[in-house]
Short mmCIF file of C-alpha atoms in Angstrom, two decimals:
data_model
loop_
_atom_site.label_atom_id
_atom_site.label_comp_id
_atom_site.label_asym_id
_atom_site.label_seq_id
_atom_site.Cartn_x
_atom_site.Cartn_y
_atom_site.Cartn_z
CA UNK A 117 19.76 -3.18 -13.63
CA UNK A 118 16.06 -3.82 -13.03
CA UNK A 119 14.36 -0.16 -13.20
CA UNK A 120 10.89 0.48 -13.81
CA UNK A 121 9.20 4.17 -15.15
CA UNK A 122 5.94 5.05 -15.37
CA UNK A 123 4.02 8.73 -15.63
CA UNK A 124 0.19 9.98 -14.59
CA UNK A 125 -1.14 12.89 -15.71
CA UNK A 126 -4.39 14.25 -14.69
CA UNK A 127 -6.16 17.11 -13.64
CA UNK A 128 -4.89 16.82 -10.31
CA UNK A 129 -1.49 15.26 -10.57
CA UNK A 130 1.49 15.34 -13.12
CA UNK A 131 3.62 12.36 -12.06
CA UNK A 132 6.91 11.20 -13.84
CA UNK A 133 9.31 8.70 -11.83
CA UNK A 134 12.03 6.24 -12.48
CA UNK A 135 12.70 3.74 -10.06
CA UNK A 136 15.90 1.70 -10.22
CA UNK A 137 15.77 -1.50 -7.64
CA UNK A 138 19.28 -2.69 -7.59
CA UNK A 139 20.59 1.38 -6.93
CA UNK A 140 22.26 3.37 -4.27
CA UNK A 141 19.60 4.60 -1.79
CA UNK A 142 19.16 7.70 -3.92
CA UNK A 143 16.29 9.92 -3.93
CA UNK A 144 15.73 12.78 -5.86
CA UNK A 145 12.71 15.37 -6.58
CA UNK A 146 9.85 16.06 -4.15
CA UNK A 147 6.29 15.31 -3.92
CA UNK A 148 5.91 18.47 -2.58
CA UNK A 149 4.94 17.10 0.82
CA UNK A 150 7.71 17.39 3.17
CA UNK A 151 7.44 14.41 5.52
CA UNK A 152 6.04 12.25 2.95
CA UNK A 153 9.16 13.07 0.78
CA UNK A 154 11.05 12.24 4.15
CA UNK A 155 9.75 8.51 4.10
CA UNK A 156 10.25 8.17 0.47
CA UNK A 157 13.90 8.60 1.43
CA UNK A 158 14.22 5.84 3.98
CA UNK A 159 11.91 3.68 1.71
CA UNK A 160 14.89 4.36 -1.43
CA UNK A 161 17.81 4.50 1.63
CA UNK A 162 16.85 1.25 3.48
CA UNK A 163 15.42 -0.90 0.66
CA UNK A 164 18.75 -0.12 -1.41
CA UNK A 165 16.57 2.00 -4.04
CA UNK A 166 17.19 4.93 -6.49
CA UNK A 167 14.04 6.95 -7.12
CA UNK A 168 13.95 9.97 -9.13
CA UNK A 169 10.34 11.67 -9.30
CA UNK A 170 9.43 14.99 -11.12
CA UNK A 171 5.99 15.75 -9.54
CA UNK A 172 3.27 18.64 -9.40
CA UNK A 173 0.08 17.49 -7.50
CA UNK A 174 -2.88 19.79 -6.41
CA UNK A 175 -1.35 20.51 -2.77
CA UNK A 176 -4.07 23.77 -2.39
CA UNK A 177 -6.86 21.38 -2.18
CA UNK A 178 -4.54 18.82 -0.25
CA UNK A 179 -2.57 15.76 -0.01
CA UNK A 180 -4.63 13.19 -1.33
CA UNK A 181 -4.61 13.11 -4.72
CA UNK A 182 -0.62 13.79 -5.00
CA UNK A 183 -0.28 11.22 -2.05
CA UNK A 184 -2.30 8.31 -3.64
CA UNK A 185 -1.10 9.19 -7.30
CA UNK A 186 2.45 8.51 -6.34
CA UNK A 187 1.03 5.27 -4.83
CA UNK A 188 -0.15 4.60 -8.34
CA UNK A 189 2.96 5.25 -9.72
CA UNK A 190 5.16 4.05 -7.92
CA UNK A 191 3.53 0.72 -8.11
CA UNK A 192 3.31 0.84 -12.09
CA UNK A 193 7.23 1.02 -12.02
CA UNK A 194 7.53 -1.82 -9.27
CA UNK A 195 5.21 -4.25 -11.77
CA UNK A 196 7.56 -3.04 -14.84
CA UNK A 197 11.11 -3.79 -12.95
CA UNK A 198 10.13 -6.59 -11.78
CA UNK A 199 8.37 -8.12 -15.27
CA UNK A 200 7.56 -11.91 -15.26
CA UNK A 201 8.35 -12.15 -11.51
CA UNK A 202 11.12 -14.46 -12.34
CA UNK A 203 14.45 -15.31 -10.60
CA UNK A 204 13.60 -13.53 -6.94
CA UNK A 205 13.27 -14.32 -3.45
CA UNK A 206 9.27 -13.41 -3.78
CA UNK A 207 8.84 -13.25 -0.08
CA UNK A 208 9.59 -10.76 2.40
CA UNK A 209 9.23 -9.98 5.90
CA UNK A 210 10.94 -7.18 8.17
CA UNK A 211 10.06 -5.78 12.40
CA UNK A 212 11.80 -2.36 12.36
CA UNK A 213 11.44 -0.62 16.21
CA UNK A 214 11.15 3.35 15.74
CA UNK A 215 11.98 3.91 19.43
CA UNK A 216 9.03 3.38 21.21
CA UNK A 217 6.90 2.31 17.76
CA UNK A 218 7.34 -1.06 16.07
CA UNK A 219 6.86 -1.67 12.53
CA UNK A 220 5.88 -4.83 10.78
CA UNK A 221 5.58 -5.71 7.10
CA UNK A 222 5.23 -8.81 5.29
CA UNK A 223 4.62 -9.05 1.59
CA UNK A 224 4.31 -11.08 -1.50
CA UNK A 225 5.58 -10.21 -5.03
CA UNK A 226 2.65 -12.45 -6.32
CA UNK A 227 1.05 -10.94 -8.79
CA UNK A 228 -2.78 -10.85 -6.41
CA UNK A 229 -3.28 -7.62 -4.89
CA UNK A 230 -4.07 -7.22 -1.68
CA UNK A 231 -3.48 -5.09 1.09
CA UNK A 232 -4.07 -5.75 5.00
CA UNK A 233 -3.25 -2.08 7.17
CA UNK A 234 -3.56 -2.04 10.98
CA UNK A 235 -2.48 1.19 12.25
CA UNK A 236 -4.22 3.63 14.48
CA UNK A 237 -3.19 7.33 14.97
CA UNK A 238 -2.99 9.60 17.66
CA UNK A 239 -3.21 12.62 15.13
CA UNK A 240 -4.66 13.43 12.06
CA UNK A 241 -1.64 15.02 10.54
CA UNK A 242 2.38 14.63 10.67
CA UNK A 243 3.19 17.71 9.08
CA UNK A 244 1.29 17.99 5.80
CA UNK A 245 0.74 14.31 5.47
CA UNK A 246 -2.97 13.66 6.90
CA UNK A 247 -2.19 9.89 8.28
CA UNK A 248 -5.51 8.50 6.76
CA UNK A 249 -3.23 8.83 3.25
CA UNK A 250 -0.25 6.21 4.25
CA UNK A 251 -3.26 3.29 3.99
CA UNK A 252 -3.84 4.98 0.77
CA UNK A 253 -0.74 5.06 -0.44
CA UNK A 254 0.14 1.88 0.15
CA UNK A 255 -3.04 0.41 -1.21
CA UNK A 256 -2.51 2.22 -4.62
CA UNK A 257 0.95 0.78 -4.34
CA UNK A 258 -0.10 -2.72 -3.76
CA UNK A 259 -3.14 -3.14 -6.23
CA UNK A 260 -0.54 -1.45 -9.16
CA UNK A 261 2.18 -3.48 -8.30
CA UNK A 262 0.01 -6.58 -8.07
CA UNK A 263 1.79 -7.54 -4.61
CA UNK A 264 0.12 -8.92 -1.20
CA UNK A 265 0.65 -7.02 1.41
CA UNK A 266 0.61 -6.60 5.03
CA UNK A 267 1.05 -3.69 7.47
CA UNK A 268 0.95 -3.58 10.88
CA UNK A 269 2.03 -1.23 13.83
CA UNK A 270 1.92 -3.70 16.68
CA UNK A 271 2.49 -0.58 19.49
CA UNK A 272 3.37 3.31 19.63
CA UNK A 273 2.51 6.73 20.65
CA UNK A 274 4.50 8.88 18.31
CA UNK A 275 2.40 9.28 14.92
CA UNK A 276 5.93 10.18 13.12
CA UNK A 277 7.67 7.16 14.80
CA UNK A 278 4.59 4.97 13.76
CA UNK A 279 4.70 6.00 10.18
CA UNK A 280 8.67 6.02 9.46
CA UNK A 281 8.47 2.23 11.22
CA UNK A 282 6.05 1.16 8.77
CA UNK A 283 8.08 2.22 5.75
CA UNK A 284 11.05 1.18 6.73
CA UNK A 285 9.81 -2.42 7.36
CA UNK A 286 8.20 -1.84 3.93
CA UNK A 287 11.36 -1.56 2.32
CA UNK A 288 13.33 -3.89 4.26
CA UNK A 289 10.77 -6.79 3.37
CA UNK A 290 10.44 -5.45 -0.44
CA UNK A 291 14.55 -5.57 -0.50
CA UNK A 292 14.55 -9.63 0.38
CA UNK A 293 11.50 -10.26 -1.66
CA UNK A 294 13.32 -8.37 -4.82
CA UNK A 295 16.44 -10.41 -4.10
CA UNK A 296 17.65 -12.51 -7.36
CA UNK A 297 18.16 -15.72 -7.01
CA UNK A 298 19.45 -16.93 -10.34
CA UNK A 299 16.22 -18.98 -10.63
CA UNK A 300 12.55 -19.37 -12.42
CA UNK A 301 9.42 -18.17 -11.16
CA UNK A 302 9.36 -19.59 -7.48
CA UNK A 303 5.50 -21.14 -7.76
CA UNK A 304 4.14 -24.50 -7.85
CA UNK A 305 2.45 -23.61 -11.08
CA UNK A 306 5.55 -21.88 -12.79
CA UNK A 307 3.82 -18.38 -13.45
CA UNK A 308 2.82 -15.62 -11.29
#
């Protein structure tokens, strides 16, 4: 079982999570923001992930810190289950359609951060979640993790369709790219 942990605690966030790549589609605790904890369960449900958080983030001043301190540490536990890099697929690239939305990630367990994030909303807010903090999220994710990524929502209307598409291909693309194959590091230069 490849399963990374990692904690944060500030004055703003107390973060604690286990995540376990070769699980169930499990998740359990809350971040405290409802529709954020929704996509956190189609990220664990459609990437094949287990994810157990114990959280407490500053939600009277807002979402942001909790939000992008997740992103943090979630990404800490991807770079710890995943170690040299060795023996996976490293690649991955997914198109999920939310109804009228489609969703497209591609991404690269390569050890250079990066992130690349076209989306546009309608709205400011899906629920509690103020949209501007799904680039951030996945930006603390990506520059953690050490993983090149790119995020795109090529057409929609629906802000919740939009968002759900986007994670979905996330973890769709981060399931093949996680993938073992049995092998070394795939690079020409034989480390990541």
């Amino acid at each position: 079982m490849r399963i990374g942990k990692a904690e944060r605690n500030t004055k703003e966030t107390q973060i604690s999570l286990s995540w376990n790549l070769d699980g169930a589609g499990s998740y359990k605790g809350s971040c405290g923001v409802g529709f954020f904890d929704h996509m956190m369960q189609a990220l664990c449900v459609h990437g094949g992930f287990d994810i157990e958080l114990a959280m407490k983030g500053d939600l009277e001043v807002d979402c942001h810190h909790s939000i992008e301190d997740l992103g943090i540490v979630l990404g800490m536990a991807l770079k710890e289950a995943l170690k040299d890099k060795g023996g996976i697929l490293r690649y991955g690239s997914f198109y999920i359609p939310m109804d009228e939305a489609l969703g497209f990630c591609s991404l690269d367990v390569s050890g250079r951060a990066f992130l690349v994030y076209d989306a546009s909303y309608e709205n400011p807010s899906v629920g509690a979640l103020d949209c501007c903090m799904v680039k951030e999220f996945f930006r603390a994710l990506a520059f953690q993790a050490g993983i090149t990524l790119h995020l795109r929502v090529l057409y929609g209307e629906n802000d919740h369709h939009k968002i759900e598409a986007i994670f979905k291909a996330f973890a769709h693309a981060l399931k093949e790219a996680v993938t073992e194959t049995g092998k070394g590091v795939l690079s020409s230069k034989g480390v990541l």
